Amino acid sequence: MESKNQTNRVSEFILLGLSSRPEDQIPLFVLFLTMYLITITGNLLIILAIHTNPQLQTPMYFFLSCLSFTDICFTTTIIPKMLENFLSEKKTISYAGCLTQMYFFYALGTTDSFLLAIMAYDRYVAICDPFHYVTTMSYNRCVLLVAFSCSLPYFHSLLHILMLNTLIFCDSNVIYHFLCDINPLLKLSCSSTYVNEIIIMSEGSIVLVTPFLCIAFSYIRILITVLNIPSASGKFKAFSTCGSHLTVVTLFYGSIFYEYLHPLSSYTARDRVATIVYTVLSSMLNPFIYSLRNKDMKKGLGKLMGRKKP
């Protein structure tokens, strides 16, 4: 009993990261530092371009600026600790630090998911019900939607952290990951994780799948509406407003579903790659996806950088 009480108070975990080979640490440090700087710079430019250009003061770009801000916070929760561990021999993170990182990791990741669903709804209203767009997507409603997306995920994340905090860790404190994720932590526990796994597969799946179903429903309605547009140019214009969002959704949800919607026993190193895709890679590519395929965004960024276009 005494040993269990002691093991329940684990003081720190060891994050093995992406590679244990010493010769890989500096190249990985340079790679992820570069990706982090690109992510911060790209998303900050998106936010500044939107908030300094009156032509971009629309619900779609308001949601995009919120997504960019969330992506900055999301990667900041993960990458700085990764960079520190690349240059450290111990590669440790305190027990409290691990739970704190996981709390914000899940809260901000779920916020991203909700914001993508709201952006899909915005495109649905704009294409399927354009005459009521101004009243449906009013400023107050947009603020309420964002407030909901930024509050509910924190309660969702808190539930999993509280459940995790009841577990006992005894055999090992080595996490085979570059961050504190719930699956590798559950594998370290020597107490029963049955309730945790049930909550992950039920409540976790509902929180994850519900926004995806909203996105799927929105795009089914959009597809039906666009197919009824008589002109090819009209169809192309409607689809072009959705292309960037669909690309981001595919990248984000594809990697998340791969990692979390399978049994804990099948967790492997491939899940670390999936985590990189929906955290670091997705957040880094979002500014490029939205700016390179959007003329208004290109013009806004051009004005921000001092290259005003006629």
Coordinates of C-alpha atoms in Angstrom, one line a residue:
M1 CA 0.0 0.0 0.0
E2 CA 2.8 2.4 0.8
S3 CA 4.5 1.8 -2.5
K4 CA 1.3 2.5 -4.4
N5 CA 0.9 5.7 -2.5
Q6 CA 4.4 6.7 -3.5
T7 CA 4.1 5.7 -7.1
N8 CA 0.8 7.6 -7.3
R9 CA 2.9 10.8 -6.6
V10 CA 5.1 10.5 -9.6
S11 CA 7.2 13.7 -9.7
E12 CA 8.2 13.6 -13.4
F13 CA 8.0 11.8 -16.7
I14 CA 10.6 11.2 -19.4
L15 CA 9.6 12.2 -22.9
L16 CA 11.6 10.1 -25.3
G17 CA 10.6 12.3 -28.2
L18 CA 10.8 11.4 -31.9
S19 CA 14.3 9.8 -31.7
S20 CA 16.6 8.6 -29.0
R21 CA 19.8 8.8 -31.1
P22 CA 22.0 11.7 -30.1
E23 CA 23.0 12.5 -33.7
D24 CA 19.3 13.2 -34.5
Q25 CA 18.7 15.8 -31.8
I26 CA 20.2 18.9 -33.4
P27 CA 18.7 18.3 -36.9
L28 CA 15.3 17.8 -35.2
F29 CA 15.8 20.9 -33.1
V30 CA 16.5 23.0 -36.2
L31 CA 13.5 21.4 -38.1
F32 CA 10.9 22.0 -35.4
L33 CA 12.3 25.5 -34.5
T34 CA 11.9 26.4 -38.2
M35 CA 8.4 25.0 -38.3
Y36 CA 7.5 26.8 -35.1
L37 CA 8.8 30.2 -36.4
I38 CA 6.9 29.7 -39.7
T39 CA 3.7 28.8 -37.8
I40 CA 3.9 31.9 -35.5
T41 CA 4.8 34.3 -38.3
G42 CA 2.3 32.9 -40.8
N43 CA -0.6 32.9 -38.4
L44 CA 0.3 36.4 -37.0
L45 CA 0.3 37.8 -40.5
I46 CA -3.1 36.3 -41.1
I47 CA -4.5 37.9 -38.0
L48 CA -3.0 41.3 -38.7
A49 CA -4.1 41.2 -42.3
I50 CA -7.7 40.5 -41.3
H51 CA -7.9 43.1 -38.6
T52 CA -6.2 45.9 -40.6
N53 CA -8.2 45.4 -43.8
P54 CA -11.8 46.6 -43.9
Q55 CA -12.5 44.3 -46.8
L56 CA -11.8 41.3 -44.6
Q57 CA -14.2 42.3 -41.8
T58 CA -16.6 39.4 -42.6
P59 CA -17.6 36.4 -40.5
M60 CA -15.5 34.0 -42.6
Y61 CA -12.3 35.9 -41.9
F62 CA -13.3 36.6 -38.3
F63 CA -13.4 32.8 -37.8
L64 CA -10.2 32.4 -39.7
S65 CA -8.4 34.9 -37.4
C66 CA -9.7 33.0 -34.3
L67 CA -8.4 29.7 -35.9
S68 CA -5.0 31.3 -36.5
F69 CA -4.8 32.5 -32.9
T70 CA -5.8 29.1 -31.6
D71 CA -3.1 27.5 -33.8
I72 CA -0.5 29.8 -32.3
C73 CA -1.5 28.8 -28.8
F74 CA -1.8 25.1 -29.8
T75 CA 1.8 24.8 -31.1
T76 CA 3.1 26.9 -28.2
T77 CA 1.7 24.3 -25.9
I78 CA 3.8 21.6 -27.6
I79 CA 6.9 22.8 -29.5
P80 CA 8.9 24.8 -26.9
K81 CA 9.0 21.8 -24.6
M82 CA 10.1 19.6 -27.6
L83 CA 12.9 22.1 -28.4
E84 CA 14.1 22.1 -24.8
N85 CA 14.2 18.3 -24.7
F86 CA 16.1 18.1 -28.0
L87 CA 18.9 19.9 -26.3
S88 CA 18.6 18.2 -22.9
E89 CA 19.9 14.8 -21.8
K90 CA 17.2 14.2 -19.2
K91 CA 14.2 15.0 -21.4
T92 CA 12.0 15.3 -18.3
I93 CA 8.7 17.0 -17.6
S94 CA 7.2 17.4 -14.2
Y95 CA 4.0 15.5 -13.3
A96 CA 2.1 18.8 -12.9
G97 CA 3.7 20.1 -16.1
C98 CA 2.6 17.0 -18.0
L99 CA -1.0 17.3 -16.9
T100 CA -1.0 21.0 -17.7
Q101 CA 0.4 20.5 -21.1
M102 CA -2.2 17.8 -21.8
Y103 CA -5.0 20.0 -20.6
F104 CA -4.3 22.8 -23.0
F105 CA -3.3 20.4 -25.7
Y106 CA -6.8 18.8 -25.7
A107 CA -8.6 22.0 -25.0
L108 CA -7.0 23.9 -27.9
G109 CA -7.2 21.0 -30.3
T110 CA -10.9 20.6 -29.6
T111 CA -11.3 24.4 -30.1
D112 CA -9.7 24.0 -33.5
S113 CA -12.2 21.3 -34.3
F114 CA -15.2 23.4 -33.2
L115 CA -13.9 26.4 -35.2
L116 CA -13.6 24.3 -38.3
A117 CA -17.2 23.2 -37.9
I118 CA -18.3 26.8 -37.5
M119 CA -16.5 27.8 -40.6
A120 CA -18.2 25.0 -42.5
Y121 CA -21.6 26.3 -41.2
D122 CA -20.6 29.8 -42.4
R123 CA -19.9 28.5 -45.9
Y124 CA -23.2 26.6 -45.8
V125 CA -25.2 29.7 -45.0
A126 CA -23.3 31.8 -47.6
I127 CA -23.9 29.4 -50.4
C128 CA -27.3 27.7 -49.5
D129 CA -29.1 30.7 -48.0
P130 CA -27.2 33.8 -49.2
F131 CA -30.2 36.2 -48.9
H132 CA -30.3 35.6 -45.1
Y133 CA -26.5 35.5 -44.6
V134 CA -26.2 38.9 -43.1
T135 CA -28.9 38.3 -40.4
T136 CA -28.0 34.6 -39.8
M137 CA -24.3 35.3 -39.4
S138 CA -24.7 38.6 -37.4
Y139 CA -21.8 39.9 -35.4
N140 CA -23.4 38.9 -32.0
R141 CA -24.1 35.4 -33.3
C142 CA -20.5 35.0 -34.5
V143 CA -19.1 36.1 -31.2
L144 CA -21.4 33.6 -29.4
L145 CA -20.4 30.8 -31.7
V146 CA -16.7 31.5 -31.0
A147 CA -17.3 31.9 -27.3
F148 CA -19.0 28.5 -27.2
S149 CA -16.1 26.9 -29.2
C150 CA -13.6 28.4 -26.8
S151 CA -15.3 27.4 -23.6
L152 CA -16.8 23.9 -23.9
P153 CA -13.5 22.3 -24.9
Y154 CA -11.9 23.3 -21.6
F155 CA -14.6 21.4 -19.7
H156 CA -14.1 18.4 -22.0
S157 CA -10.3 18.5 -21.4
L158 CA -10.8 18.9 -17.6
L159 CA -12.8 15.7 -17.4
H160 CA -10.0 13.7 -18.9
I161 CA -7.3 15.3 -16.8
L162 CA -9.3 14.7 -13.6
M163 CA -9.8 11.0 -14.6
L164 CA -6.1 10.6 -15.4
N165 CA -5.1 12.1 -12.1
T166 CA -6.8 9.2 -10.3
L167 CA -4.5 6.6 -11.9
I168 CA -1.5 5.0 -10.3
F169 CA 1.9 5.0 -12.1
C170 CA 4.3 2.3 -10.9
D171 CA 6.4 0.4 -13.4
S172 CA 7.8 3.2 -15.6
N173 CA 7.7 6.9 -16.1
V174 CA 9.0 6.8 -19.7
I175 CA 6.5 8.2 -22.2
Y176 CA 7.2 7.1 -25.8
H177 CA 6.0 10.3 -27.3
F178 CA 7.2 13.9 -27.7
L179 CA 4.3 15.3 -25.6
C180 CA 2.0 14.2 -22.8
D181 CA -0.7 12.5 -24.7
I182 CA -3.4 10.4 -23.0
N183 CA -2.8 7.0 -24.8
P184 CA 0.9 6.6 -23.9
L185 CA 0.1 7.8 -20.3
L186 CA -2.7 5.2 -19.9
K187 CA -0.2 2.5 -21.0
L188 CA 2.1 3.5 -18.2
S189 CA -0.6 3.1 -15.5
C190 CA -0.6 -0.1 -13.4
S191 CA -4.1 0.5 -12.2
S192 CA -7.2 -0.2 -14.3
T193 CA -7.8 2.2 -17.1
Y194 CA -11.1 0.7 -18.2
V195 CA -13.2 3.8 -17.1
N196 CA -10.8 6.1 -18.8
E197 CA -10.9 4.2 -22.0
I198 CA -14.8 4.1 -21.9
I199 CA -14.9 7.9 -21.4
I200 CA -12.4 8.4 -24.3
M201 CA -14.4 6.2 -26.7
S202 CA -17.8 7.6 -25.6
E203 CA -17.6 11.3 -24.5
G204 CA -14.3 11.8 -26.4
S205 CA -15.7 10.4 -29.6
I206 CA -18.9 12.5 -29.3
V207 CA -16.9 15.7 -28.9
L208 CA -14.6 14.8 -31.7
V209 CA -17.2 13.3 -34.2
T210 CA -20.0 15.8 -33.7
P211 CA -18.1 18.8 -35.3
F212 CA -17.0 16.5 -38.1
L213 CA -20.6 15.4 -38.7
C214 CA -21.7 19.1 -38.8
I215 CA -18.9 19.7 -41.4
A216 CA -20.0 16.7 -43.4
F217 CA -23.7 17.8 -43.3
S218 CA -22.8 21.3 -44.3
Y219 CA -20.8 20.2 -47.3
I220 CA -23.5 17.7 -48.4
R221 CA -26.0 20.6 -48.5
I222 CA -23.4 22.8 -50.2
L223 CA -22.7 20.1 -52.9
I224 CA -26.4 19.7 -53.6
T225 CA -26.9 23.4 -54.0
V226 CA -23.8 23.9 -56.2
L227 CA -24.8 21.1 -58.5
N228 CA -28.1 22.9 -59.1
I229 CA -26.2 26.1 -60.3
P230 CA -26.6 26.2 -64.1
S231 CA -23.4 27.9 -65.1
A232 CA -19.9 26.3 -64.8
S233 CA -18.4 29.6 -63.6
G234 CA -21.0 29.8 -60.8
K235 CA -20.1 26.3 -59.7
F236 CA -16.4 27.0 -59.7
K237 CA -16.9 30.3 -57.7
A238 CA -18.9 28.5 -55.1
F239 CA -16.5 25.6 -54.8
S240 CA -13.5 27.9 -54.7
T241 CA -14.7 29.5 -51.4
C242 CA -14.7 26.0 -49.8
G243 CA -11.5 24.5 -51.2
S244 CA -9.1 25.8 -48.6
H245 CA -11.4 24.8 -45.7
L246 CA -11.9 21.3 -47.1
T247 CA -8.1 20.9 -47.4
V248 CA -7.5 21.9 -43.8
V249 CA -10.4 19.7 -42.5
T250 CA -9.0 16.6 -44.4
L251 CA -5.5 17.2 -43.0
F252 CA -6.8 17.8 -39.4
Y253 CA -9.5 15.2 -39.0
G254 CA -7.7 12.5 -41.1
S255 CA -4.8 12.4 -38.7
I256 CA -6.9 12.7 -35.5
F257 CA -9.3 9.8 -36.5
Y258 CA -6.3 7.7 -37.3
E259 CA -4.7 8.2 -33.8
Y260 CA -7.7 8.3 -31.4
L261 CA -10.4 6.1 -32.8
H262 CA -8.7 2.8 -32.2
P263 CA -8.1 0.6 -29.1
L264 CA -5.4 1.6 -26.7
S265 CA -3.6 -1.7 -27.2
S266 CA -2.9 -0.9 -30.8
Y267 CA -1.1 2.4 -30.0
T268 CA 2.3 2.5 -31.9
A269 CA 5.0 4.9 -33.0
R270 CA 2.9 5.7 -36.1
D271 CA 0.5 7.6 -33.8
R272 CA 3.4 10.1 -33.1
V273 CA 3.5 10.9 -36.8
A274 CA -0.2 11.4 -36.8
T275 CA 0.1 13.8 -33.9
I276 CA 2.7 15.8 -35.7
V277 CA 0.3 16.2 -38.7
Y278 CA -2.7 17.6 -36.8
T279 CA -0.6 19.7 -34.4
V280 CA 2.5 21.1 -35.9
L281 CA 2.1 20.5 -39.6
S282 CA -1.6 21.5 -39.8
S283 CA -1.0 24.7 -37.8
M284 CA 2.0 25.6 -40.0
L285 CA 0.2 25.0 -43.3
N286 CA -3.1 26.7 -42.5
P287 CA -1.8 30.2 -43.4
F288 CA -0.5 29.0 -46.7
I289 CA -3.6 27.0 -47.6
Y290 CA -5.9 30.0 -46.8
S291 CA -3.7 32.7 -48.3
L292 CA -2.5 31.0 -51.5
R293 CA -6.0 30.0 -52.6
N294 CA -7.8 33.2 -51.6
K295 CA -7.5 36.4 -53.7
D296 CA -8.9 38.7 -50.9
M297 CA -6.4 37.2 -48.4
K298 CA -3.5 37.7 -50.8
K299 CA -4.5 41.3 -51.3
G300 CA -4.8 41.8 -47.6
L301 CA -1.4 40.3 -46.9
G302 CA 0.0 42.4 -49.8
K303 CA -1.3 45.6 -48.2
L304 CA 0.0 44.5 -44.8
M305 CA 3.5 43.9 -46.2
G306 CA 3.5 47.3 -48.0
R307 CA 2.8 46.1 -51.5
K308 CA -0.5 47.6 -52.2
K309 CA -2.3 46.3 -55.2
P310 CA -4.7 48.3 -57.4

